[in-house]
CSV table of C-alpha atoms and ligand atoms in Angstrom, one decimal:
chain,number,residue,atom,x,y,z
A,137,MET,CA,-0.1,0.0,0.1
A,138,THR,CA,1.4,3.5,-0.9
A,139,THR,CA,-0.9,5.6,0.9
A,140,VAL,CA,0.5,5.9,4.4
A,141,ILE,CA,4.1,5.8,3.6
A,142,LYS,CA,4.3,7.9,0.6
A,143,ASN,CA,6.1,11.1,1.2
A,144,LYS,CA,6.4,10.2,4.8
A,145,HIS,CA,10.0,11.0,6.5
A,146,ILE,CA,11.0,7.8,7.8
A,147,VAL,CA,14.3,7.3,10.1
A,148,LEU,CA,15.8,3.7,9.6
A,149,GLY,CA,18.0,2.8,12.7
A,150,VAL,CA,20.6,0.1,12.0
A,151,CYS,CA,22.3,-1.5,14.9
A,152,GLY,CA,25.3,-4.1,14.8
A,153,GLY,CA,23.8,-7.6,13.8
A,154,ILE,CA,24.5,-9.9,11.3
A,155,ALA,CA,20.9,-9.0,9.7
A,156,ALA,CA,22.0,-5.4,9.1
A,157,TYR,CA,22.4,-6.4,5.5
A,158,LYS,CA,18.6,-6.9,5.3
A,159,SER,CA,18.1,-3.3,6.3
A,160,VAL,CA,19.8,-2.3,3.1
A,161,GLU,CA,17.0,-3.9,1.2
A,162,LEU,CA,14.3,-2.6,3.8
A,163,LEU,CA,15.6,0.9,2.9
A,164,ARG,CA,15.3,0.0,-0.9
A,165,LEU,CA,11.7,-0.9,-0.2
A,166,LEU,CA,10.8,2.1,1.8
A,167,LYS,CA,12.1,4.4,-1.0
A,168,LYS,CA,10.3,2.3,-3.6
A,169,GLN,CA,7.0,3.1,-1.8
A,170,GLY,CA,7.8,6.8,-1.8
A,171,ALA,CA,9.3,7.5,1.5
A,172,ASN,CA,12.0,9.8,2.3
A,173,VAL,CA,14.5,7.7,4.6
A,174,ARG,CA,17.2,8.8,6.7
A,175,VAL,CA,19.5,6.2,8.1
A,176,ILE,CA,21.1,6.7,12.0
A,177,MET,CA,23.6,3.6,12.4
A,178,THR,CA,25.3,2.5,15.7
A,179,GLU,CA,29.1,2.3,15.4
A,180,ASN,CA,28.8,-1.4,15.5
A,181,ALA,CA,26.4,-1.6,12.5
A,182,GLY,CA,29.2,0.0,10.6
A,183,ALA,CA,31.3,-3.2,11.1
A,184,PHE,CA,28.5,-5.1,8.9
A,185,VAL,CA,27.4,-2.5,6.2
A,186,GLY,CA,29.2,0.6,5.4
A,187,PRO,CA,27.4,4.0,5.7
A,188,LEU,CA,28.2,4.5,1.9
A,189,THR,CA,25.6,1.8,0.9
A,190,PHE,CA,22.9,3.5,3.1
A,191,GLU,CA,23.9,6.7,1.7
A,192,ALA,CA,23.6,6.0,-1.9
A,193,LEU,CA,20.3,4.4,-1.5
A,194,SER,CA,18.8,6.9,0.8
A,195,GLY,CA,20.3,9.9,-1.0
A,196,GLU,CA,20.7,11.3,2.4
A,197,PRO,CA,23.7,11.7,4.6
A,198,VAL,CA,23.9,8.9,7.2
A,199,CYS,CA,24.2,9.8,10.9
A,200,SER,CA,26.3,7.9,12.7
A,201,SER,CA,28.0,10.0,15.4
A,202,LEU,CA,26.5,12.2,18.1
A,203,PHE,CA,29.1,15.0,17.4
A,204,GLU,CA,28.1,15.4,13.8
A,205,GLN,CA,26.4,18.5,12.7
A,206,SER,CA,24.8,19.5,9.8
A,207,PHE,CA,25.5,22.3,7.6
A,208,ASP,CA,23.6,25.1,9.1
A,209,ALA,CA,25.3,24.0,12.6
A,210,SER,CA,22.2,22.7,14.0
A,211,ILE,CA,22.2,19.4,15.7
A,212,ARG,CA,21.4,16.4,13.2
A,213,HIS,CA,19.9,13.9,15.5
A,214,ILE,CA,17.4,16.6,17.1
A,215,ASP,CA,16.6,17.9,13.7
A,216,TRP,CA,15.8,14.6,12.5
A,217,ALA,CA,13.6,13.6,15.4
A,218,GLU,CA,11.3,16.4,15.2
A,219,ALA,CA,11.0,16.0,11.3
A,220,SER,CA,10.2,12.4,11.4
A,221,ASP,CA,6.7,10.6,10.7
A,222,ALA,CA,8.2,7.3,11.6
A,223,VAL,CA,11.1,5.4,13.0
A,224,ILE,CA,11.8,1.8,12.4
A,225,ILE,CA,14.9,0.1,14.0
A,226,ALA,CA,16.0,-3.0,12.1
A,227,PRO,CA,17.9,-5.0,13.5
A,228,ALA,CA,17.4,-4.0,16.8
A,229,THR,CA,20.1,-5.5,19.1
A,230,ALA,CA,19.8,-6.5,22.8
A,231,ASN,CA,21.9,-3.5,23.4
A,232,ILE,CA,19.6,-0.9,21.9
A,233,VAL,CA,16.5,-2.8,23.5
A,234,GLY,CA,18.1,-2.4,26.9
A,235,LYS,CA,19.2,1.5,26.3
A,236,LEU,CA,15.5,2.3,25.1
A,237,ALA,CA,13.8,0.4,27.9
A,238,ASN,CA,16.0,2.3,30.4
A,239,GLY,CA,16.3,5.8,29.0
A,240,ILE,CA,20.0,5.6,28.2
A,241,ALA,CA,21.4,8.0,25.6
A,242,ASP,CA,25.2,7.5,24.8
A,243,ASP,CA,25.4,7.2,21.1
A,244,ALA,CA,23.7,8.9,18.0
A,245,LEU,CA,20.8,6.4,17.7
A,246,SER,CA,19.9,6.0,21.3
A,247,THR,CA,20.0,9.9,21.8
A,248,PHE,CA,17.9,10.6,18.9
A,249,MET,CA,15.3,8.0,20.2
A,250,LEU,CA,14.9,10.1,23.4
A,251,ALA,CA,13.8,13.0,21.2
A,252,VAL,CA,11.4,11.1,18.9
A,253,THR,CA,7.8,11.5,19.4
A,254,CYS,CA,6.5,9.8,16.3
A,255,PRO,CA,5.5,6.1,16.1
A,256,VAL,CA,8.4,3.5,16.5
A,257,GLY,CA,8.8,0.1,15.3
A,258,ILE,CA,11.2,-2.0,16.8
A,259,CYS,CA,12.4,-5.4,15.1
A,260,PRO,CA,14.5,-7.1,17.6
A,261,SER,CA,16.9,-9.7,16.0
A,262,MET,CA,19.6,-11.6,18.1
A,263,ASN,CA,20.7,-15.3,19.1
A,264,THR,CA,17.6,-17.1,20.3
A,265,HIS,CA,19.2,-17.4,23.9
A,266,MET,CA,19.7,-13.8,24.0
A,267,TYR,CA,16.3,-13.3,22.8
A,268,GLU,CA,14.9,-15.5,25.4
A,269,ASN,CA,17.0,-14.0,28.1
A,270,ARG,CA,14.9,-12.6,31.1
A,271,ALA,CA,16.3,-9.4,31.1
A,272,VAL,CA,15.8,-8.9,27.2
A,273,LYS,CA,12.2,-10.0,27.4
A,274,ARG,CA,11.6,-7.6,30.4
A,275,ASN,CA,13.2,-4.8,28.4
A,276,LEU,CA,11.0,-5.7,25.3
A,277,GLU,CA,7.8,-5.7,27.5
A,278,THR,CA,8.7,-2.3,28.7
A,279,LEU,CA,9.1,-1.2,25.4
A,280,ARG,CA,5.7,-2.5,24.5
A,281,ASN,CA,4.2,-0.8,27.6
A,282,ASP,CA,6.0,2.5,26.6
A,283,GLY,CA,4.0,2.6,23.1
A,284,TYR,CA,6.8,1.1,20.9
A,285,PHE,CA,5.3,-1.1,18.3
A,286,VAL,CA,7.5,-4.6,18.6
A,287,ILE,CA,7.7,-6.6,15.7
A,288,GLU,CA,8.1,-10.1,16.5
A,289,PRO,CA,11.2,-11.9,15.2
A,290,ASP,CA,10.8,-14.9,12.8
A,291,ALA,CA,11.8,-18.3,14.0
A,292,GLY,CA,14.3,-20.4,12.2
A,293,GLU,CA,18.0,-21.2,11.9
A,294,LEU,CA,20.1,-18.3,12.7
A,295,ALA,CA,23.4,-17.3,11.6
A,296,CYS,CA,24.9,-18.2,14.8
A,297,GLY,CA,23.8,-22.0,14.3
A,298,THR,CA,21.1,-21.9,16.8
A,299,THR,CA,17.3,-22.8,15.7
A,300,GLY,CA,14.6,-20.6,17.3
A,301,PRO,CA,13.0,-17.2,17.4
A,302,GLY,CA,15.6,-14.2,16.7
A,303,ARG,CA,15.7,-13.8,13.1
A,304,LEU,CA,14.9,-10.5,11.5
A,305,PRO,CA,11.7,-10.9,9.5
A,306,GLU,CA,11.9,-10.2,5.5
A,307,PRO,CA,11.9,-6.7,4.7
A,308,GLU,CA,8.8,-7.0,2.9
A,309,ASP,CA,7.1,-8.3,6.2
A,310,ILE,CA,8.8,-5.3,8.0
A,311,VAL,CA,7.2,-2.9,5.7
A,312,ASP,CA,4.0,-4.7,6.1
A,313,ARG,CA,4.0,-4.3,9.8
A,314,LEU,CA,5.1,-0.5,9.5
A,315,LEU,CA,2.0,0.0,7.2
A,316,LYS,CA,-0.1,-1.4,10.1
A,317,MET,CA,1.8,0.9,12.8
A,318,LEU,CA,0.8,4.0,10.6
A,319,THR,CA,-2.6,2.9,10.0
A,320,ILE,CA,-5.6,4.3,12.2
A,321,LYS,CA,-7.0,1.4,14.1
A,322,ASP,CA,-10.8,2.2,13.4
A,323,MET,CA,-11.7,-1.5,13.1
A,324,ARG,CA,-10.4,-2.8,16.3
A,325,ASP,CA,-13.6,-4.1,17.6
A,326,LYS,CA,-14.7,-5.5,14.2
A,327,LYS,CA,-14.6,-9.3,13.1
A,328,VAL,CA,-14.4,-9.5,9.3
A,329,LEU,CA,-14.7,-12.2,6.9
A,330,VAL,CA,-13.4,-11.9,3.4
A,331,THR,CA,-13.3,-14.4,0.6
A,332,ALA,CA,-10.8,-14.1,-2.4
A,333,GLY,CA,-9.5,-16.0,-5.5
A,334,PRO,CA,-11.2,-18.4,-8.0
A,335,THR,CA,-12.7,-21.8,-7.2
A,336,TRP,CA,-11.4,-24.8,-9.0
A,337,GLU,CA,-14.3,-27.2,-10.3
A,338,ALA,CA,-12.5,-30.7,-11.0
A,339,ILE,CA,-13.3,-32.3,-14.3
A,340,ASP,CA,-10.9,-35.1,-13.8
A,341,PRO,CA,-7.8,-35.4,-11.8
A,342,VAL,CA,-5.9,-33.0,-14.0
A,343,ARG,CA,-8.4,-30.6,-15.3
A,344,PHE,CA,-10.7,-28.1,-13.6
A,345,ILE,CA,-12.9,-25.3,-14.3
A,346,ALA,CA,-11.6,-21.8,-13.2
A,347,ASN,CA,-11.5,-18.2,-13.8
A,348,PRO,CA,-8.6,-15.6,-13.9
A,349,SER,CA,-9.3,-14.2,-10.4
A,350,SER,CA,-5.7,-13.9,-8.9
A,351,GLY,CA,-7.0,-12.9,-5.1
A,352,LYS,CA,-5.4,-9.7,-5.3
A,353,MET,CA,-8.8,-7.8,-4.7
A,354,GLY,CA,-9.8,-10.1,-1.7
A,355,TYR,CA,-6.2,-10.1,-0.2
A,356,ALA,CA,-6.1,-6.3,-0.3
A,357,LEU,CA,-9.2,-6.2,1.7
A,358,ALA,CA,-8.1,-8.8,4.2
A,359,ARG,CA,-4.8,-6.7,4.6
A,360,ALA,CA,-6.4,-3.3,4.9
A,361,ALA,CA,-8.9,-4.4,7.6
A,362,GLU,CA,-6.2,-6.3,9.6
A,363,TYR,CA,-3.9,-2.9,9.2
A,364,ARG,CA,-7.0,-1.1,10.8
A,365,GLY,CA,-7.1,-3.4,13.8
A,366,GLY,CA,-9.9,-5.8,12.4
A,367,ASP,CA,-9.7,-9.4,13.5
A,368,VAL,CA,-9.6,-10.9,9.9
A,369,THR,CA,-10.4,-14.3,8.4
A,370,LEU,CA,-9.7,-14.9,4.7
A,371,ILE,CA,-11.2,-17.6,3.0
A,372,SER,CA,-9.1,-18.0,-0.1
A,373,GLY,CA,-9.5,-20.0,-3.3
A,374,PRO,CA,-6.1,-20.9,-5.2
A,375,ALA,CA,-4.1,-17.9,-5.1
A,376,ASN,CA,-0.2,-17.3,-5.6
A,377,ILE,CA,-0.3,-14.8,-2.6
A,378,PRO,CA,1.5,-15.3,0.6
A,379,ASP,CA,-0.9,-15.3,3.7
A,380,PRO,CA,-1.5,-11.9,4.9
A,381,LEU,CA,0.3,-11.4,8.3
A,382,ASN,CA,-2.0,-11.8,11.4
A,383,VAL,CA,-4.9,-13.1,9.3
A,384,ASN,CA,-6.8,-16.3,9.9
A,385,VAL,CA,-6.2,-17.7,6.2
A,386,VAL,CA,-8.4,-20.6,5.4
A,387,ARG,CA,-7.7,-22.2,1.9
A,388,ILE,CA,-10.3,-24.0,-0.3
A,389,LYS,CA,-10.5,-25.0,-3.7
A,390,THR,CA,-14.1,-25.7,-4.7
A,391,ALA,CA,-17.3,-23.6,-4.3
A,392,GLN,CA,-18.7,-26.2,-2.3
A,393,GLU,CA,-15.5,-26.1,0.1
A,394,MET,CA,-15.7,-22.3,0.1
A,395,ALA,CA,-19.6,-22.4,1.0
A,396,GLN,CA,-18.7,-24.7,3.9
A,397,ALA,CA,-15.9,-22.4,5.3
A,398,VAL,CA,-17.8,-19.2,5.0
A,399,PHE,CA,-21.1,-20.7,6.7
A,400,GLU,CA,-18.6,-21.9,9.6
A,401,HIS,CA,-17.2,-18.5,10.0
A,402,MET,CA,-20.0,-16.0,9.4
A,403,GLU,CA,-22.0,-16.2,12.7
A,404,ASP,CA,-20.1,-13.7,14.7
A,405,CYS,CA,-18.6,-11.6,12.0
A,406,HIS,CA,-19.8,-7.8,11.7
A,407,ILE,CA,-18.8,-7.4,8.4
A,408,ILE,CA,-18.7,-10.1,5.4
A,409,ILE,CA,-17.1,-9.0,2.0
A,410,LYS,CA,-17.2,-11.6,-0.9
A,411,ALA,CA,-14.6,-10.7,-3.5
A,412,ALA,CA,-14.2,-14.3,-4.6
A,413,ALA,CA,-15.0,-15.3,-8.2
A,414,VAL,CA,-17.0,-18.6,-7.3
A,415,SER,CA,-17.7,-20.6,-10.3
A,416,ASP,CA,-21.4,-20.9,-11.0
A,417,TYR,CA,-21.3,-24.4,-12.2
A,418,ARG,CA,-19.2,-27.8,-11.6
A,419,PRO,CA,-19.0,-30.7,-13.5
A,420,LYS,CA,-21.8,-33.2,-12.4
A,421,GLU,CA,-19.4,-35.9,-12.1
A,422,LYS,CA,-15.6,-35.9,-11.5
A,423,GLU,CA,-13.9,-38.5,-13.7
A,424,LYS,CA,-11.8,-40.8,-11.4
A,425,HIS,CA,-9.1,-41.1,-14.2
A,426,LYS,CA,-7.7,-38.6,-16.8
A,427,ILE,CA,-10.1,-38.5,-19.7
A,428,LYS,CA,-8.5,-39.4,-22.8
A,429,LYS,CA,-8.6,-37.6,-26.1
A,430,ASP,CA,-10.2,-40.2,-28.3
A,431,ASN,CA,-13.3,-38.2,-29.3
A,432,ASP,CA,-13.5,-35.0,-31.4
A,433,GLU,CA,-16.3,-33.6,-29.3
A,434,MET,CA,-16.9,-33.8,-25.7
A,435,ILE,CA,-19.8,-32.7,-23.6
A,436,ILE,CA,-19.6,-32.2,-19.8
A,437,ASP,CA,-22.7,-32.0,-17.8
A,438,LEU,CA,-22.7,-29.2,-15.3
A,439,ILE,CA,-24.9,-28.3,-12.3
A,440,LYS,CA,-25.3,-25.0,-10.4
A,441,ASN,CA,-23.3,-24.4,-7.3
A,442,GLN,CA,-25.0,-22.8,-4.4
A,443,ASP,CA,-25.0,-19.0,-4.6
A,444,ILE,CA,-23.0,-18.4,-1.3
A,445,LEU,CA,-23.7,-14.8,-1.2
A,446,LYS,CA,-27.4,-15.2,-1.7
A,447,GLU,CA,-27.4,-17.6,1.1
A,448,LEU,CA,-25.8,-15.3,3.3
A,449,GLY,CA,-28.3,-12.6,2.3
A,450,LYS,CA,-31.0,-15.0,3.8
A,451,ARG,CA,-28.9,-15.7,6.9
A,452,LYS,CA,-27.8,-12.0,7.6
A,453,LYS,CA,-28.6,-10.8,10.9
A,454,ASP,CA,-27.1,-7.6,12.3
A,455,GLN,CA,-24.2,-7.8,9.8
A,456,ILE,CA,-23.0,-5.6,6.9
A,457,LEU,CA,-23.1,-8.0,3.6
A,458,VAL,CA,-20.8,-6.8,0.7
A,459,GLY,CA,-20.6,-8.3,-2.5
A,460,PHE,CA,-18.6,-7.7,-5.9
A,461,ALA,CA,-20.1,-8.0,-9.3
A,462,ALA,CA,-17.9,-8.9,-12.3
A,463,GLU,CA,-19.3,-7.5,-15.5
A,464,THR,CA,-18.5,-7.3,-18.9
A,465,ARG,CA,-21.6,-4.8,-19.9
A,466,ASP,CA,-24.6,-3.2,-18.2
A,467,LEU,CA,-22.7,-2.7,-14.8
A,468,GLU,CA,-25.5,-0.6,-13.4
A,469,ILE,CA,-28.1,-2.9,-14.2
A,470,ASN,CA,-26.5,-6.3,-13.4
A,471,ALA,CA,-24.8,-4.9,-10.3
A,472,GLY,CA,-28.0,-3.4,-9.1
A,473,LYS,CA,-29.9,-6.8,-9.7
A,474,LYS,CA,-27.5,-8.6,-7.5
A,475,LEU,CA,-27.6,-6.1,-4.7
A,476,LYS,CA,-31.3,-6.6,-4.3
A,477,GLU,CA,-31.5,-10.3,-5.1
A,478,LYS,CA,-28.6,-11.2,-2.5
A,479,ASN,CA,-30.1,-8.7,0.2
A,480,LEU,CA,-26.7,-6.7,0.2
A,481,ASP,CA,-25.6,-3.7,1.9
A,482,ILE,CA,-23.1,-2.7,-1.0
A,483,ILE,CA,-22.1,-4.1,-4.1
A,484,ALA,CA,-18.7,-3.0,-5.8
A,485,GLY,CA,-19.1,-3.5,-9.7
A,486,ASN,CA,-16.1,-3.8,-11.7
A,487,LEU,CA,-15.8,-4.2,-15.3
A,488,VAL,CA,-13.6,-7.2,-16.1
A,489,GLY,CA,-11.5,-7.9,-19.2
A,490,ASP,CA,-9.9,-4.3,-18.9
A,491,SER,CA,-6.0,-4.1,-18.9
A,492,SER,CA,-6.4,-2.0,-15.7
A,493,SER,CA,-9.4,-3.3,-13.6
A,494,GLY,CA,-10.9,-6.5,-12.9
A,495,PHE,CA,-9.0,-9.8,-13.0
A,496,GLY,CA,-5.3,-10.2,-12.3
A,497,THR,CA,-4.5,-6.6,-12.2
A,498,ASP,CA,-2.8,-4.3,-9.6
A,499,THR,CA,-5.7,-1.3,-10.1
A,500,ASN,CA,-9.2,-1.8,-10.1
A,501,LYS,CA,-12.1,0.6,-11.3
A,502,VAL,CA,-15.3,0.1,-9.3
A,503,THR,CA,-18.7,1.6,-8.8
A,504,LEU,CA,-20.0,1.2,-5.3
A,505,PHE,CA,-24.0,0.7,-5.3
A,506,PHE,CA,-25.6,1.0,-1.9
A,507,LYS,CA,-28.8,-0.2,-0.6
A,508,ASP,CA,-30.3,3.3,-0.1
A,509,GLY,CA,-30.1,3.6,-4.1
A,510,LYS,CA,-26.7,6.1,-3.7
A,511,LYS,CA,-24.2,5.2,-6.2
A,512,GLU,CA,-20.4,6.2,-6.0
A,513,SER,CA,-18.0,5.9,-9.1
A,514,ILE,CA,-14.4,5.5,-8.1
A,515,PRO,CA,-11.5,6.3,-10.4
A,516,GLU,CA,-8.9,3.8,-11.2
A,517,MET,CA,-6.6,3.3,-8.1
A,518,GLU,CA,-4.5,0.6,-6.7
A,519,LYS,CA,-6.6,-2.3,-5.4
A,520,ASN,CA,-5.1,-1.6,-1.6
A,521,GLU,CA,-6.5,2.0,-2.0
A,522,VAL,CA,-9.9,0.4,-3.5
A,523,ALA,CA,-9.9,-1.7,-0.3
A,524,HIS,CA,-9.6,1.1,2.1
A,525,LEU,CA,-12.1,3.3,0.5
A,526,LEU,CA,-14.5,0.0,0.5
A,527,LEU,CA,-13.9,0.0,4.3
A,528,ASP,CA,-14.5,3.6,4.9
A,529,ARG,CA,-17.9,3.3,3.3
A,530,ILE,CA,-18.5,0.2,5.4
A,531,LEU,CA,-17.6,1.8,8.6
A,532,GLU,CA,-20.0,4.7,7.7
A,533,ARG,CA,-22.7,2.3,7.6
A,534,VAL,CA,-21.8,0.2,10.7
A,535,GLY,CA,-21.8,3.6,12.7
B,80,PMT,O1,-8.8,-11.6,-7.6
B,80,PMT,P1,-8.6,-10.5,-8.7
B,80,PMT,O2,-7.6,-10.7,-9.7
B,80,PMT,O3,-8.1,-9.3,-7.9
B,80,PMT,O4,-10.0,-10.0,-9.4
B,80,PMT,C1,-10.9,-9.2,-8.6
B,80,PMT,C2,-12.4,-9.8,-9.0
B,80,PMT,C3,-12.6,-9.2,-10.4
B,80,PMT,C4,-12.5,-11.1,-8.9
B,80,PMT,C5,-13.1,-9.0,-8.0
B,80,PMT,O5,-13.1,-7.8,-8.2
B,80,PMT,C6,-14.7,-9.4,-8.4
B,80,PMT,O6,-15.3,-8.8,-9.0
B,80,PMT,N1,-15.2,-10.6,-7.5
B,80,PMT,C7,-16.5,-11.0,-7.8
B,80,PMT,C8,-16.5,-11.9,-8.9
B,80,PMT,C9,-17.7,-12.7,-9.3
B,80,PMT,O7,-17.7,-13.7,-9.2
B,80,PMT,O8,-18.9,-11.8,-9.4
B,80,PMT,P2,-20.0,-12.3,-9.7
B,80,PMT,O9,-20.9,-11.3,-10.3
B,80,PMT,O10,-20.2,-13.7,-10.7
B,80,PMT,O11,-20.6,-12.8,-8.4
B,80,PMT,C10,-21.5,-11.6,-7.6
B,80,PMT,C11,-21.1,-12.0,-6.1
B,80,PMT,O12,-21.8,-13.2,-6.0
B,80,PMT,C12,-19.7,-12.1,-5.8
B,80,PMT,O13,-19.4,-11.4,-4.6
B,80,PMT,C13,-19.4,-13.6,-5.6
B,80,PMT,O14,-18.4,-13.7,-4.6
B,80,PMT,C14,-20.7,-14.1,-5.1
B,80,PMT,N2,-21.1,-15.4,-5.6
B,80,PMT,C15,-21.2,-15.9,-7.1
B,80,PMT,C16,-21.5,-17.1,-7.2
B,80,PMT,C17,-21.9,-18.0,-6.4
B,80,PMT,N3,-22.1,-19.4,-6.3
B,80,PMT,N4,-21.7,-17.6,-4.9
B,80,PMT,C18,-21.4,-16.4,-4.5
B,80,PMT,O15,-21.2,-16.1,-3.6
């Protein structure tokens, strides 16, 4: 998502750990998202990655000493603290965690941190035994209580040879958590159910009926709701997208499996959004073995799948129900019909088959149709921006 990072002033703090090499990639990703990034390094970080690398990638001078002064002779670490919208320390060693928990300021980074007033993300990264050390745990707890956003390390084999928690998460995941940190939590008390992706209806063991849905729209919705503090379940058809962090992901293949998973999870959800492209029909019989190409023609009998959304419309209690309509023509007529027939609160109509909206694209162009007859045409934008806009409209209706 570009919305909360673009044009923001972010300070990346880098400490002396083997994972410091990953902060180079983190810096690159932040710059790619349009952030202005400045780097403050500890002296030990310089043993792992040179300041020149960070300088070249950020286009800004790197601060590594408390006694450096910027051009106008103002104090750089104080200037930067006042100008920053967010700070991320990655990797954060046990040393900086201990200093921050105890208000110690004895180098550029720790001194800068005492002057910071914006949101701060801390990515602890160290040997597993160090991470599990009681003092480190206590210090991390102090940081959480002080309002720092602690991003849990990954578990796995570490550079030191031990296996367990302590590994710096991948830069993409750190950016994702940074986005969460900076997003307003207006869905904190909301349980959200999202469906995404296609369904696969088997013809024989090697063939199936499907559609080009990539899952991008539904995953963007699940991610956006999670960033906003929602408790999110994502029911996904086959999609080549990693599980969004902190989301309960249920992977299914067929429309029948999707129906079962949706009905299992729908009960206590406040908001249900069906972005999945569910096959309307499935083969009546699934052949046990691969069908041979002996005939010039072949007829496959299909039967109708249950309309999951329509059934949800019947069962709906005090819930907001949102559908998507994928159309190739007459968007308003067709989407309006589905809105009524399925008892929805909102339907997002999108024309599919376009190079910038619908299936597989990173952008979408939707028109929202509301139960009260109102309509809102949204210009082409990134799917994650469409997701946030749709959530805004949903929240206006939840009250
Ligand atoms: O996944 P992407 O590549 O990002 O593409 C996004 C998208 C184009 C798939 C998405 O934006 C979209 O339009 N999703 C709905 C696709 C669809 O199935 O539309 P429909 O008009 O056929 O169905 C209307 C609604 O009924 C949908 O919410 C659908 O989930 C639901 N439905 C349909 C059939 C069925 N048997 N059960 C259902 O619940």
